[in-house]
mmCIF file of C-alpha atoms and ligand atoms in Angstrom:
data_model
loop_
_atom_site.group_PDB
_atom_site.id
_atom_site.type_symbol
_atom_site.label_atom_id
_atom_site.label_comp_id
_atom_site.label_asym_id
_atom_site.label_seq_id
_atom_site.Cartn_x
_atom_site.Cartn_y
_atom_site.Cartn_z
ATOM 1 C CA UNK A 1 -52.742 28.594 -66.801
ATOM 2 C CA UNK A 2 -52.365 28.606 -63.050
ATOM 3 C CA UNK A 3 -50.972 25.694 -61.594
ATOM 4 C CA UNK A 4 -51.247 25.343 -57.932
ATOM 5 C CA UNK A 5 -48.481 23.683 -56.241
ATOM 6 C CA UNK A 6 -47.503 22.272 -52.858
ATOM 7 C CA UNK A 7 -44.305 22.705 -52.003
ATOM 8 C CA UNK A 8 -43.299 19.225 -50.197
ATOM 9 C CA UNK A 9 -43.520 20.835 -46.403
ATOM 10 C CA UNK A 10 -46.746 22.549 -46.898
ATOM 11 C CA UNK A 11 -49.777 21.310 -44.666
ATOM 12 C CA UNK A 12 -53.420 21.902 -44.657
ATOM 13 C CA UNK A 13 -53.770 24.826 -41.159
ATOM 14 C CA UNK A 14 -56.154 22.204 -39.744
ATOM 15 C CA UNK A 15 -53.032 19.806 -39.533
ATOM 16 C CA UNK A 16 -50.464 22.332 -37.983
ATOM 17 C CA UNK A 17 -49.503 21.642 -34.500
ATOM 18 C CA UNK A 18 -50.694 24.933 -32.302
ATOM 19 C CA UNK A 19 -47.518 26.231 -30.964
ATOM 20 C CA UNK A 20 -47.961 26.241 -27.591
ATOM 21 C CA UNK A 21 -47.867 22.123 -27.902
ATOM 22 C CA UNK A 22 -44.899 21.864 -29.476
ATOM 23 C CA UNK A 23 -41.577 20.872 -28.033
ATOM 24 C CA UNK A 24 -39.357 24.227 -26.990
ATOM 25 C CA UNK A 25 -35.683 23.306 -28.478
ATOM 26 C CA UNK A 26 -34.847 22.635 -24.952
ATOM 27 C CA UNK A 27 -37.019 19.566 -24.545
ATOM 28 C CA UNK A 28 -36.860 18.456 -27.981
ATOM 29 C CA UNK A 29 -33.186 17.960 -27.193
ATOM 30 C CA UNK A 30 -33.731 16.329 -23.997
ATOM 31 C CA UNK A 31 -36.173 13.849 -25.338
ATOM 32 C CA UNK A 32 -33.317 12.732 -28.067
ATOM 33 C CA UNK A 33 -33.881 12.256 -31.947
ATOM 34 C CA UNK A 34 -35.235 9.124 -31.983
ATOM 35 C CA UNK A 35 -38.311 9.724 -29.839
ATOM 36 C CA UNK A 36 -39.239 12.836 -32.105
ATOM 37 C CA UNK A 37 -39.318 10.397 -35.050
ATOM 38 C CA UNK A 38 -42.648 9.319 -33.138
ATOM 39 C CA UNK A 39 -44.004 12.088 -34.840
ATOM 40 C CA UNK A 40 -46.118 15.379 -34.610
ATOM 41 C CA UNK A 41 -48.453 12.607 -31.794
ATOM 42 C CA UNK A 42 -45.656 12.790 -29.603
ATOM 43 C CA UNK A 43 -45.069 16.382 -29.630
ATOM 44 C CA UNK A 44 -48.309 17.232 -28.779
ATOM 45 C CA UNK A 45 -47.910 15.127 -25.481
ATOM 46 C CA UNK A 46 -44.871 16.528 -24.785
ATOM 47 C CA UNK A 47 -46.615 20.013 -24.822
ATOM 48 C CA UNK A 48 -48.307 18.820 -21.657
ATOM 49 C CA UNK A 49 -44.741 18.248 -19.875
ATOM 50 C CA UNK A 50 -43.756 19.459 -17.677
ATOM 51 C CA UNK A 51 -47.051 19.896 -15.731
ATOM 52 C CA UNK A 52 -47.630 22.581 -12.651
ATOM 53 C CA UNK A 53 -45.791 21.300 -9.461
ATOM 54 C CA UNK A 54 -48.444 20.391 -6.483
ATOM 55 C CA UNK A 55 -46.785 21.502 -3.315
ATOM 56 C CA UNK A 56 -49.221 19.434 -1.361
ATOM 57 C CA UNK A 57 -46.791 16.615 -0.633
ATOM 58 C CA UNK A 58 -43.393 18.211 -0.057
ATOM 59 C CA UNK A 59 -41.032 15.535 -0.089
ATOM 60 C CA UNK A 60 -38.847 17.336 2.769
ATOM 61 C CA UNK A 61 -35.213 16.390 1.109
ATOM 62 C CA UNK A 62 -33.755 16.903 -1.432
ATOM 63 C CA UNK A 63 -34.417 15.802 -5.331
ATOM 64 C CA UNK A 64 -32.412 13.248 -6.519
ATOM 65 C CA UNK A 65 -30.207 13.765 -9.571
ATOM 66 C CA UNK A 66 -32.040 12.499 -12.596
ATOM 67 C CA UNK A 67 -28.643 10.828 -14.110
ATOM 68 C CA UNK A 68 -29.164 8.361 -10.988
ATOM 69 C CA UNK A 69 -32.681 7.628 -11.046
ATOM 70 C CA UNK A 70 -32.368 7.160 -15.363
ATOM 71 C CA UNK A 71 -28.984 4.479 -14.635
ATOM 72 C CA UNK A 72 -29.871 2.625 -11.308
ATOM 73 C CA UNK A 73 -33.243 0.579 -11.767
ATOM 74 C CA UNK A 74 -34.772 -2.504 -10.960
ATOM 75 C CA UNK A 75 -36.633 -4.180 -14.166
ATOM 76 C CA UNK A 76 -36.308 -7.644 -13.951
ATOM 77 C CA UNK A 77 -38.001 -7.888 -17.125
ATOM 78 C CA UNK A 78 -34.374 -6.557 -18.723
ATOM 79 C CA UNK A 79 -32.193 -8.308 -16.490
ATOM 80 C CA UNK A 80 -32.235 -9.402 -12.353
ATOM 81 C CA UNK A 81 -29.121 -6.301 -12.318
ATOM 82 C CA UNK A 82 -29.489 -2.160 -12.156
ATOM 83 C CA UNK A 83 -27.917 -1.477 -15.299
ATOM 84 C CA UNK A 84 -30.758 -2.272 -17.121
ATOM 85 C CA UNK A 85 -31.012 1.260 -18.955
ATOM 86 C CA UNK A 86 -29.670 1.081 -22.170
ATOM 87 C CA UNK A 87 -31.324 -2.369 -22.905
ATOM 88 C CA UNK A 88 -34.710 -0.806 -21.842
ATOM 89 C CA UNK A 89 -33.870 1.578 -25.139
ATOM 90 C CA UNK A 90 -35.155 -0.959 -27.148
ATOM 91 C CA UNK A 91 -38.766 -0.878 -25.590
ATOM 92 C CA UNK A 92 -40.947 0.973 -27.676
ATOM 93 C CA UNK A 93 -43.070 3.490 -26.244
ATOM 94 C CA UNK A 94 -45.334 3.953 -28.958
ATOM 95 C CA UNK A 95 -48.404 3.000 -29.814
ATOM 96 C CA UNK A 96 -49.093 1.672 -26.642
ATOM 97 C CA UNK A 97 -52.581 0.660 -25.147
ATOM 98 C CA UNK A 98 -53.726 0.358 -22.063
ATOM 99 C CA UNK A 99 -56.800 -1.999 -21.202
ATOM 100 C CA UNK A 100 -58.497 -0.793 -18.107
ATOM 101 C CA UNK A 101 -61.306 -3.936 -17.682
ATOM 102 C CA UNK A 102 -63.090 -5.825 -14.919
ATOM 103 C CA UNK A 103 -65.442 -5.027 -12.401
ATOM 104 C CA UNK A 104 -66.432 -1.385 -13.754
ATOM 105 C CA UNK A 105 -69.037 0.246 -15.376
ATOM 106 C CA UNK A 106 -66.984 1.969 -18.529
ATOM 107 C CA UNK A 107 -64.285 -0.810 -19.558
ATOM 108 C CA UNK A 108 -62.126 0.858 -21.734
ATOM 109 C CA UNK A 109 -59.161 0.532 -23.798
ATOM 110 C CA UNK A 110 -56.733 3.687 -23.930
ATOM 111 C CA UNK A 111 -54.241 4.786 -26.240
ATOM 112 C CA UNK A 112 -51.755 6.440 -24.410
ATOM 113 C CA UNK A 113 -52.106 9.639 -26.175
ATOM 114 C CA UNK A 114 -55.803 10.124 -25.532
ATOM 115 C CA UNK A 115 -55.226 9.109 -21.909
ATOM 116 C CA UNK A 116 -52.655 11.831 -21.472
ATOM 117 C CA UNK A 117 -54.949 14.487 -22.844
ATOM 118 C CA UNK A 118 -57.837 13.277 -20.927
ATOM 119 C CA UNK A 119 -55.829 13.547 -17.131
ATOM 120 C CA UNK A 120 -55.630 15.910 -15.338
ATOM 121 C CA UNK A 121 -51.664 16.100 -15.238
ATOM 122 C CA UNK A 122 -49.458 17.582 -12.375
ATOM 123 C CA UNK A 123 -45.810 16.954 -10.841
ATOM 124 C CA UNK A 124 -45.419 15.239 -7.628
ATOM 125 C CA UNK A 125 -41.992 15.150 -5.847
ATOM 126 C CA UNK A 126 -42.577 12.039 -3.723
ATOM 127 C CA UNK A 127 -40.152 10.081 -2.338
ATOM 128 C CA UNK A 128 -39.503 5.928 -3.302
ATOM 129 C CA UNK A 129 -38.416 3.702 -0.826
ATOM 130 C CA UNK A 130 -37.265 0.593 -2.118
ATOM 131 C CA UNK A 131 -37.032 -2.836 0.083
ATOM 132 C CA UNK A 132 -33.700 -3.170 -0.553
ATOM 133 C CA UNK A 133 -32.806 -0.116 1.900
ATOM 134 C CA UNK A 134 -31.919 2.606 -1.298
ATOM 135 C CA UNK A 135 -34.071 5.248 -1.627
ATOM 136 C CA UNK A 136 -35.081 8.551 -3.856
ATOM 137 C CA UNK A 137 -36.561 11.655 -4.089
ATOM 138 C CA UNK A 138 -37.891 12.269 -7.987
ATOM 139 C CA UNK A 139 -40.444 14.991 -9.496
ATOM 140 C CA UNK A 140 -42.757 12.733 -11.365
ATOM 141 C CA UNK A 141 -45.705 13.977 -13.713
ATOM 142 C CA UNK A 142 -48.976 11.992 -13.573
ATOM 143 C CA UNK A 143 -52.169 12.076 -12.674
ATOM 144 C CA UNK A 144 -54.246 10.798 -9.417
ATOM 145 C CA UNK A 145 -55.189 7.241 -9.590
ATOM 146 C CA UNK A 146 -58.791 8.404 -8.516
ATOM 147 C CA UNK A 147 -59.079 10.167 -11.727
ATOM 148 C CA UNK A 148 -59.225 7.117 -13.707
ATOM 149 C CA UNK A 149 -61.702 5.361 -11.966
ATOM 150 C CA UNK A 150 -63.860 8.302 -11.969
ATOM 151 C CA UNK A 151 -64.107 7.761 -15.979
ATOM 152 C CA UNK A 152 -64.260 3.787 -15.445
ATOM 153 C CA UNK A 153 -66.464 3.970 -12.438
ATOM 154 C CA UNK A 154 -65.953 0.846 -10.263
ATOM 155 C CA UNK A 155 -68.848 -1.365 -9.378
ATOM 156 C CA UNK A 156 -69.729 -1.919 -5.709
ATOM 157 C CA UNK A 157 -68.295 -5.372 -5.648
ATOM 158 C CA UNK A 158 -64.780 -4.374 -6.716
ATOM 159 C CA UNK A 159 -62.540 -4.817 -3.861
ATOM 160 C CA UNK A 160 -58.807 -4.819 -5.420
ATOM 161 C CA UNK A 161 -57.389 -3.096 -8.610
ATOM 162 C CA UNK A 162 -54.689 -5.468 -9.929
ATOM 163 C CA UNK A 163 -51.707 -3.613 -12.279
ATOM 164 C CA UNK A 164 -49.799 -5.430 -15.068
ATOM 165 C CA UNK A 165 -46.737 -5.223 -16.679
ATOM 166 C CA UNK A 166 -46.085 -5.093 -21.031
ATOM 167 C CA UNK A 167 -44.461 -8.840 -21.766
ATOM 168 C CA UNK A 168 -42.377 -7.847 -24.949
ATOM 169 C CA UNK A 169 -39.625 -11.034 -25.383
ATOM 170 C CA UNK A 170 -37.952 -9.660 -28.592
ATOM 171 C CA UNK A 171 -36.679 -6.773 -26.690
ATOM 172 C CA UNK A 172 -37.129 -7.833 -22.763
ATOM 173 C CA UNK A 173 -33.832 -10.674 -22.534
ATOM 174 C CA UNK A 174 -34.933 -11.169 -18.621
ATOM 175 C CA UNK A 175 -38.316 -12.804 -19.763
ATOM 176 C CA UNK A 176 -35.949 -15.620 -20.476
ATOM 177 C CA UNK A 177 -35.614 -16.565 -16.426
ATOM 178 C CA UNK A 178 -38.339 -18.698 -16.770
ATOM 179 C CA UNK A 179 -38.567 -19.389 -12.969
ATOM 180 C CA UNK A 180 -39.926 -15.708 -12.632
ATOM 181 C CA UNK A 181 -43.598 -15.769 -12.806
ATOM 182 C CA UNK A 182 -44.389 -13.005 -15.346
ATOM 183 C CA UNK A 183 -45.925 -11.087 -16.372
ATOM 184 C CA UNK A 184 -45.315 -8.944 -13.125
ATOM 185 C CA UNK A 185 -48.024 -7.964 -11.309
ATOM 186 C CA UNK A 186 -48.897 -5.730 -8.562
ATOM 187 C CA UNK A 187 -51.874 -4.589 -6.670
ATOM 188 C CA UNK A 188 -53.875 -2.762 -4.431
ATOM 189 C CA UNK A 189 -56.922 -2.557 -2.210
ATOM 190 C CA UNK A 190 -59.842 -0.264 -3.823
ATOM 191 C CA UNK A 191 -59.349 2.229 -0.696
ATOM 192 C CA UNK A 192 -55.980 2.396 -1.282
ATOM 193 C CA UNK A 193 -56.231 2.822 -5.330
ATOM 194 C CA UNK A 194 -58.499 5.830 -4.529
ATOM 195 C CA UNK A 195 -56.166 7.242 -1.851
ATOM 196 C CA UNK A 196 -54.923 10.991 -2.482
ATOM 197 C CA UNK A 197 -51.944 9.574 -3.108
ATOM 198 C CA UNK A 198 -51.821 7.293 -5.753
ATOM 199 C CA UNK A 199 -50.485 7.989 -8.677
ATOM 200 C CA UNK A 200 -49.910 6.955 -12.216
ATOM 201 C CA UNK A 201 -46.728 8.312 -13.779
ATOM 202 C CA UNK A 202 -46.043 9.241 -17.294
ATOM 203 C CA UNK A 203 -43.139 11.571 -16.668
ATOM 204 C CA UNK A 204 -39.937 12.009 -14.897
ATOM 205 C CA UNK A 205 -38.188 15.453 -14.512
ATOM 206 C CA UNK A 206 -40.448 17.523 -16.606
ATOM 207 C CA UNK A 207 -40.103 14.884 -19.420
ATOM 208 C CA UNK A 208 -41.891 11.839 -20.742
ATOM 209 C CA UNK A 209 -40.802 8.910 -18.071
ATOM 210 C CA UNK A 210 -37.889 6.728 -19.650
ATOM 211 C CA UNK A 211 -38.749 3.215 -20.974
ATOM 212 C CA UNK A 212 -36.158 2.266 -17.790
ATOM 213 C CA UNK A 213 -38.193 3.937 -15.549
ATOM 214 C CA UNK A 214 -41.490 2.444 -16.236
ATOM 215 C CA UNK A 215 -42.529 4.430 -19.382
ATOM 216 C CA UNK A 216 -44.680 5.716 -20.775
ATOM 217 C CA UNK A 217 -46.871 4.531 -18.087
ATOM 218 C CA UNK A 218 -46.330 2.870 -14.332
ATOM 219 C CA UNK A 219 -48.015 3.808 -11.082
ATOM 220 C CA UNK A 220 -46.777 4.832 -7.780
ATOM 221 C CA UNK A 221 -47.848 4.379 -3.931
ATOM 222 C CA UNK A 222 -45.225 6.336 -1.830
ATOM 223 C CA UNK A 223 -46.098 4.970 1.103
ATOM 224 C CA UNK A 224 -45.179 1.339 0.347
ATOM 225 C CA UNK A 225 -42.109 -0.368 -1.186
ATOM 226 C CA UNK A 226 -40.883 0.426 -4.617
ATOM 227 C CA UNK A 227 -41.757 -3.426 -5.874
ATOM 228 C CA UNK A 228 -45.271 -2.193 -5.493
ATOM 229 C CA UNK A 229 -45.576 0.316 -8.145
ATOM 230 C CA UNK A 230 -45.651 -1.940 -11.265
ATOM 231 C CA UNK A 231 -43.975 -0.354 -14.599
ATOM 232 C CA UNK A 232 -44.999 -0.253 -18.298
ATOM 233 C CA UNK A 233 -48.180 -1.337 -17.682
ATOM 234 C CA UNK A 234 -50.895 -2.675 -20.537
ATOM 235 C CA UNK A 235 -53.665 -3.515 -17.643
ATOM 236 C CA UNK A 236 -55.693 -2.240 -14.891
ATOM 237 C CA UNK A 237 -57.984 -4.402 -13.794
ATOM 238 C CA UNK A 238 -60.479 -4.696 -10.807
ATOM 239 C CA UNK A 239 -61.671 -7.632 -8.914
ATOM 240 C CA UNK A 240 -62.764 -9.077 -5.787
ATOM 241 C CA UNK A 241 -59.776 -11.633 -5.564
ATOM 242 C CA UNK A 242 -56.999 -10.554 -4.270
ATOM 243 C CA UNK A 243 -53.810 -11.143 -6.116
ATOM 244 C CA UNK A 244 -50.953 -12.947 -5.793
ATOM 245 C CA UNK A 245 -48.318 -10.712 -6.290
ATOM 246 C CA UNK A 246 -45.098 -11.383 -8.454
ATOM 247 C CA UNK A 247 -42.951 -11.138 -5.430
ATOM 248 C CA UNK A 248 -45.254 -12.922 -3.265
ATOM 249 C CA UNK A 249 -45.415 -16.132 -5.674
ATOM 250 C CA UNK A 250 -41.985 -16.109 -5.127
ATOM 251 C CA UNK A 251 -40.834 -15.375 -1.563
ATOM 252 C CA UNK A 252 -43.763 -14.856 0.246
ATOM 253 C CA UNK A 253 -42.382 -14.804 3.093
ATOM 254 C CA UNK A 254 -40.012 -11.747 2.569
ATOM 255 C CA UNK A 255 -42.619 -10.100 0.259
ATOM 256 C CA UNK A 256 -45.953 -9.223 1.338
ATOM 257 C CA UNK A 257 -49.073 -7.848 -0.188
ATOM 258 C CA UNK A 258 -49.037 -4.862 1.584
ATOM 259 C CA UNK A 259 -45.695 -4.016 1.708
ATOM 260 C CA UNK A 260 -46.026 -0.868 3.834
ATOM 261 C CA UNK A 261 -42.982 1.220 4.597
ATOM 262 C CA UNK A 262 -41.761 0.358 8.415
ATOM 263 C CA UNK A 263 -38.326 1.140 9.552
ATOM 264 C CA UNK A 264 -39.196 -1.121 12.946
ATOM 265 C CA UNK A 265 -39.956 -4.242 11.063
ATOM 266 C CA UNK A 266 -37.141 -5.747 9.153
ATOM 267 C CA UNK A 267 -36.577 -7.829 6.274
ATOM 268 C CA UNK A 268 -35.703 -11.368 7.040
ATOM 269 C CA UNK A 269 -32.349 -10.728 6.171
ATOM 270 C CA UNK A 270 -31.610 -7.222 6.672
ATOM 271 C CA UNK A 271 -32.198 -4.047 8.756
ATOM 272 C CA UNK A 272 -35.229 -1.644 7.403
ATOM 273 C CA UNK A 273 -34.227 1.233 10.123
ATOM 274 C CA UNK A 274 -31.986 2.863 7.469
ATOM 275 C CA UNK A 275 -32.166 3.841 3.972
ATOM 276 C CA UNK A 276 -29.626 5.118 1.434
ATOM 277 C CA UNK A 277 -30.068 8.261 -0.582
ATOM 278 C CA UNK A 278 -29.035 7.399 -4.350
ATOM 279 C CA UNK A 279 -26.546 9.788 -5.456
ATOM 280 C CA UNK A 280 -25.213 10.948 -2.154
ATOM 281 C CA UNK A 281 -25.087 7.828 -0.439
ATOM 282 C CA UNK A 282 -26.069 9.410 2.723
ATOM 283 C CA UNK A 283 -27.989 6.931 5.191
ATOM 284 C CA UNK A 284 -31.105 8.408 6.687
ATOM 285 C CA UNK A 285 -33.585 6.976 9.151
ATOM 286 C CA UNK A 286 -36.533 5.249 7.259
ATOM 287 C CA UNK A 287 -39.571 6.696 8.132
ATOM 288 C CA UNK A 288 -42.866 5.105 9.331
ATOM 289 C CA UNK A 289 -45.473 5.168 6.117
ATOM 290 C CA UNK A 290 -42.119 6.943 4.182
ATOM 291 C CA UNK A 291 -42.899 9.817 6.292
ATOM 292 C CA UNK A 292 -46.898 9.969 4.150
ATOM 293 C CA UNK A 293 -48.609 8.760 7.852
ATOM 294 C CA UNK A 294 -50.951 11.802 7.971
ATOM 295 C CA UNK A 295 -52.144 10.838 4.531
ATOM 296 C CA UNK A 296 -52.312 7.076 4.871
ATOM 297 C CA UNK A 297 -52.231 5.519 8.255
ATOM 298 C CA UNK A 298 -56.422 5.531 8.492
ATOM 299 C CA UNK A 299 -56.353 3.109 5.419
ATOM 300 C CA UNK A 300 -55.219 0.248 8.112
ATOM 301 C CA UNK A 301 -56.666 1.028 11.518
ATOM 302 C CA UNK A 302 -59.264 -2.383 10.945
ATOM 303 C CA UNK A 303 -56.405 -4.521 9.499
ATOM 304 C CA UNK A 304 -54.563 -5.322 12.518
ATOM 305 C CA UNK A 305 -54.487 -8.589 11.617
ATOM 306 C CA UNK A 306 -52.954 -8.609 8.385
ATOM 307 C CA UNK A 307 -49.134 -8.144 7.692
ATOM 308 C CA UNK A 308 -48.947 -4.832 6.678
ATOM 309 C CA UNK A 309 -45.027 -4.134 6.620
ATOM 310 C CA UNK A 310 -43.332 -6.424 4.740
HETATM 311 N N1 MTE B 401 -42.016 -3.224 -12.521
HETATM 312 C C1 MTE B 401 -41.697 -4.206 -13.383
HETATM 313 N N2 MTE B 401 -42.491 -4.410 -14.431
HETATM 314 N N3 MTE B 401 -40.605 -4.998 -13.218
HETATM 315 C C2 MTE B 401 -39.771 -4.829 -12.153
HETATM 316 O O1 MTE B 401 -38.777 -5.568 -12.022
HETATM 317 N N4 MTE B 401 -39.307 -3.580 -10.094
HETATM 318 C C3 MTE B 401 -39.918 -2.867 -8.979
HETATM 319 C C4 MTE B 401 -40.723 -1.651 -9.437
HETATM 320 N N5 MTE B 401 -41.519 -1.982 -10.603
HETATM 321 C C5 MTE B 401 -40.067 -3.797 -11.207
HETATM 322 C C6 MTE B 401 -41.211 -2.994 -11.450
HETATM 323 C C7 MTE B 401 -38.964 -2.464 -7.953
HETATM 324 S S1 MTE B 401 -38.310 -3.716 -7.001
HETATM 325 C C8 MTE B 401 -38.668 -1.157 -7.711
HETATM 326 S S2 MTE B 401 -37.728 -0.708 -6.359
HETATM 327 C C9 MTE B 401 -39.090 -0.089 -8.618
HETATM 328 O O2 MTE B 401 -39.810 -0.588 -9.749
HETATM 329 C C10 MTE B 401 -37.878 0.645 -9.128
HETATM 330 O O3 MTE B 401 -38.216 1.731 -9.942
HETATM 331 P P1 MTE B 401 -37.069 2.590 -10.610
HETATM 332 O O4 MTE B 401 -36.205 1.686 -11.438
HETATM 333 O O5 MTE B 401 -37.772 3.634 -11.420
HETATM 334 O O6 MTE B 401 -36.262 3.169 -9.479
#
């Protein structure tokens, strides 16, 4: 009689991966052993890295090596310090979920998988500015904001999209300064959030972004200062209220809402005219907008009143 036998590896064909999105050996090595335990779910995402560059928004200097932007981060959430990147190891990166609720038609509740599959993904090399006078230049792979809230359609009487951060104690030690009002939270104006522009992030050098960095998921507004573009985030929501920001509960008067890159207006306690390149450590002038004026500066001509720099 004919027995038929599997041999232990053997897998229905409607369960094989396709090739083409499967890691090459060169990113399965760069994405490390212990993310490809994640499993065939993971591999299919990383098929979609790295993305086609969009030349659109040259960043005019240089790229920034990826060893700095990976070791020097701010994450309060691991520690009020920049070497935050081995604790940030520790954050899983899968399954994650994020919500996407409020004042839309679709609510909707993403696994980060389907999300990925579902954007349309590119690389932007956009430059980060942060309020501390350092500064970056990093290929990220995302998606436009504006995509999302095509699919989650936002009502008329939405005014602000408000981002939030994962609150994870067992592996997040900085959760334990208390006097920090977490979770952090960032936001936007619905004009903004639809800009060009905007972008959510899911990669970093033609790889899946590192947990340090913000992964899987954070967003990013080059035009304003890097406390704006909240990291690992769980949920988008939109609203008519405007938010009180994280850094705003806490020093309002040194951080704003709109936080808008301006080398003429200062810090209270420090010079915004110059910025440091990470890696180099050469100072350039800052630039009005971060040097993305053509794209932005119609967002503000009827806000004269507000206090858009700082
Ligand atoms: N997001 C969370 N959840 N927690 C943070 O502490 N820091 C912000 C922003 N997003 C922060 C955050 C600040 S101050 C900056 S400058 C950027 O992340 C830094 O991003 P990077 O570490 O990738 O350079």
């Amino acid at each position: 009689m004919h027995i038929l036998k599997f041999r232990r590896f053997s897998l229905p064909e409607s369960q094989v991966t396709p090739e083409a999105l499967v890691f090459s050996p060169r990113q399965a090595m760069a994405l490390g052993a212990g993310m490809l335990a994640a499993g065939p779910a993971l591999a299919q995402q990383a098929g979609l890295l790295p993305a086609m560059r969009n030349t659109r928004y040259a960043p005019g200097r240089a790229i920034t090596a990826e060893r700095e932007v990976t070791t020097y981060n701010n994450f309060y959430e691991f520690g009020s310090h920049k070497t935050i990147s081995a604790a940030a190891q520790r954050m899983p990166q899968r399954p994650w979920t994020v919500k996407v609720e409020g004042m839309v038609e679709s609510p909707r509740e993403y696994g980060i998988e389907d999300l990925l599959r579902r954007m349309p993904m590119e690389e932007r090399v956009y430059r980060l500015r942060c309020v501390e006078a350092w500064a970056m230049v990093v290929p990220w792979t995302g998606f436009q904001f504006s995509a999302l809230m095509a699919e989650v359609k936002p009502l008329s009487s939405a005014r602000y999209v408000v981002f939030q951060t994962a609150v994870l104690p067992s592996v997040m030690p900085g959760l334990r300064q208390t006097w920090y009002p977490w979770p952090y939270t960032e936001g936007c104006t619905i004009a903004e959030a639809a800009n060009e522009l905007s972008f959510m992030v899911v990669g970093a050098y033609g790889k899946l972004l590192p947990p340090q960095n913000g992964g899987p998921i954070r967003f990013h507004q080059p035009w304003k200062y890097g406390f704006k573009a909240g990291k690992s985030l769980v949920t988008i929501r939109f609203t008519n209220q405007r938010p009180v920001t994280f850094w705003e509960k806490l020093q309002p008067q040194e951080y704003g809402f709109w936080a808008n890159v301006n080398p003429a207006v200062n810090h209270p306690r420090w010079s915004q005219a110059q910025e440091r390149m990470l890696g180099s450590g050469e100072s350039v002038p800052t630039l009005l907008f971060n040097g993305y004026g053509e794209f932005v500066a119609d967002l503000y001509t009827n806000l004269q009143n507000e206090r858009l720099w700082a």
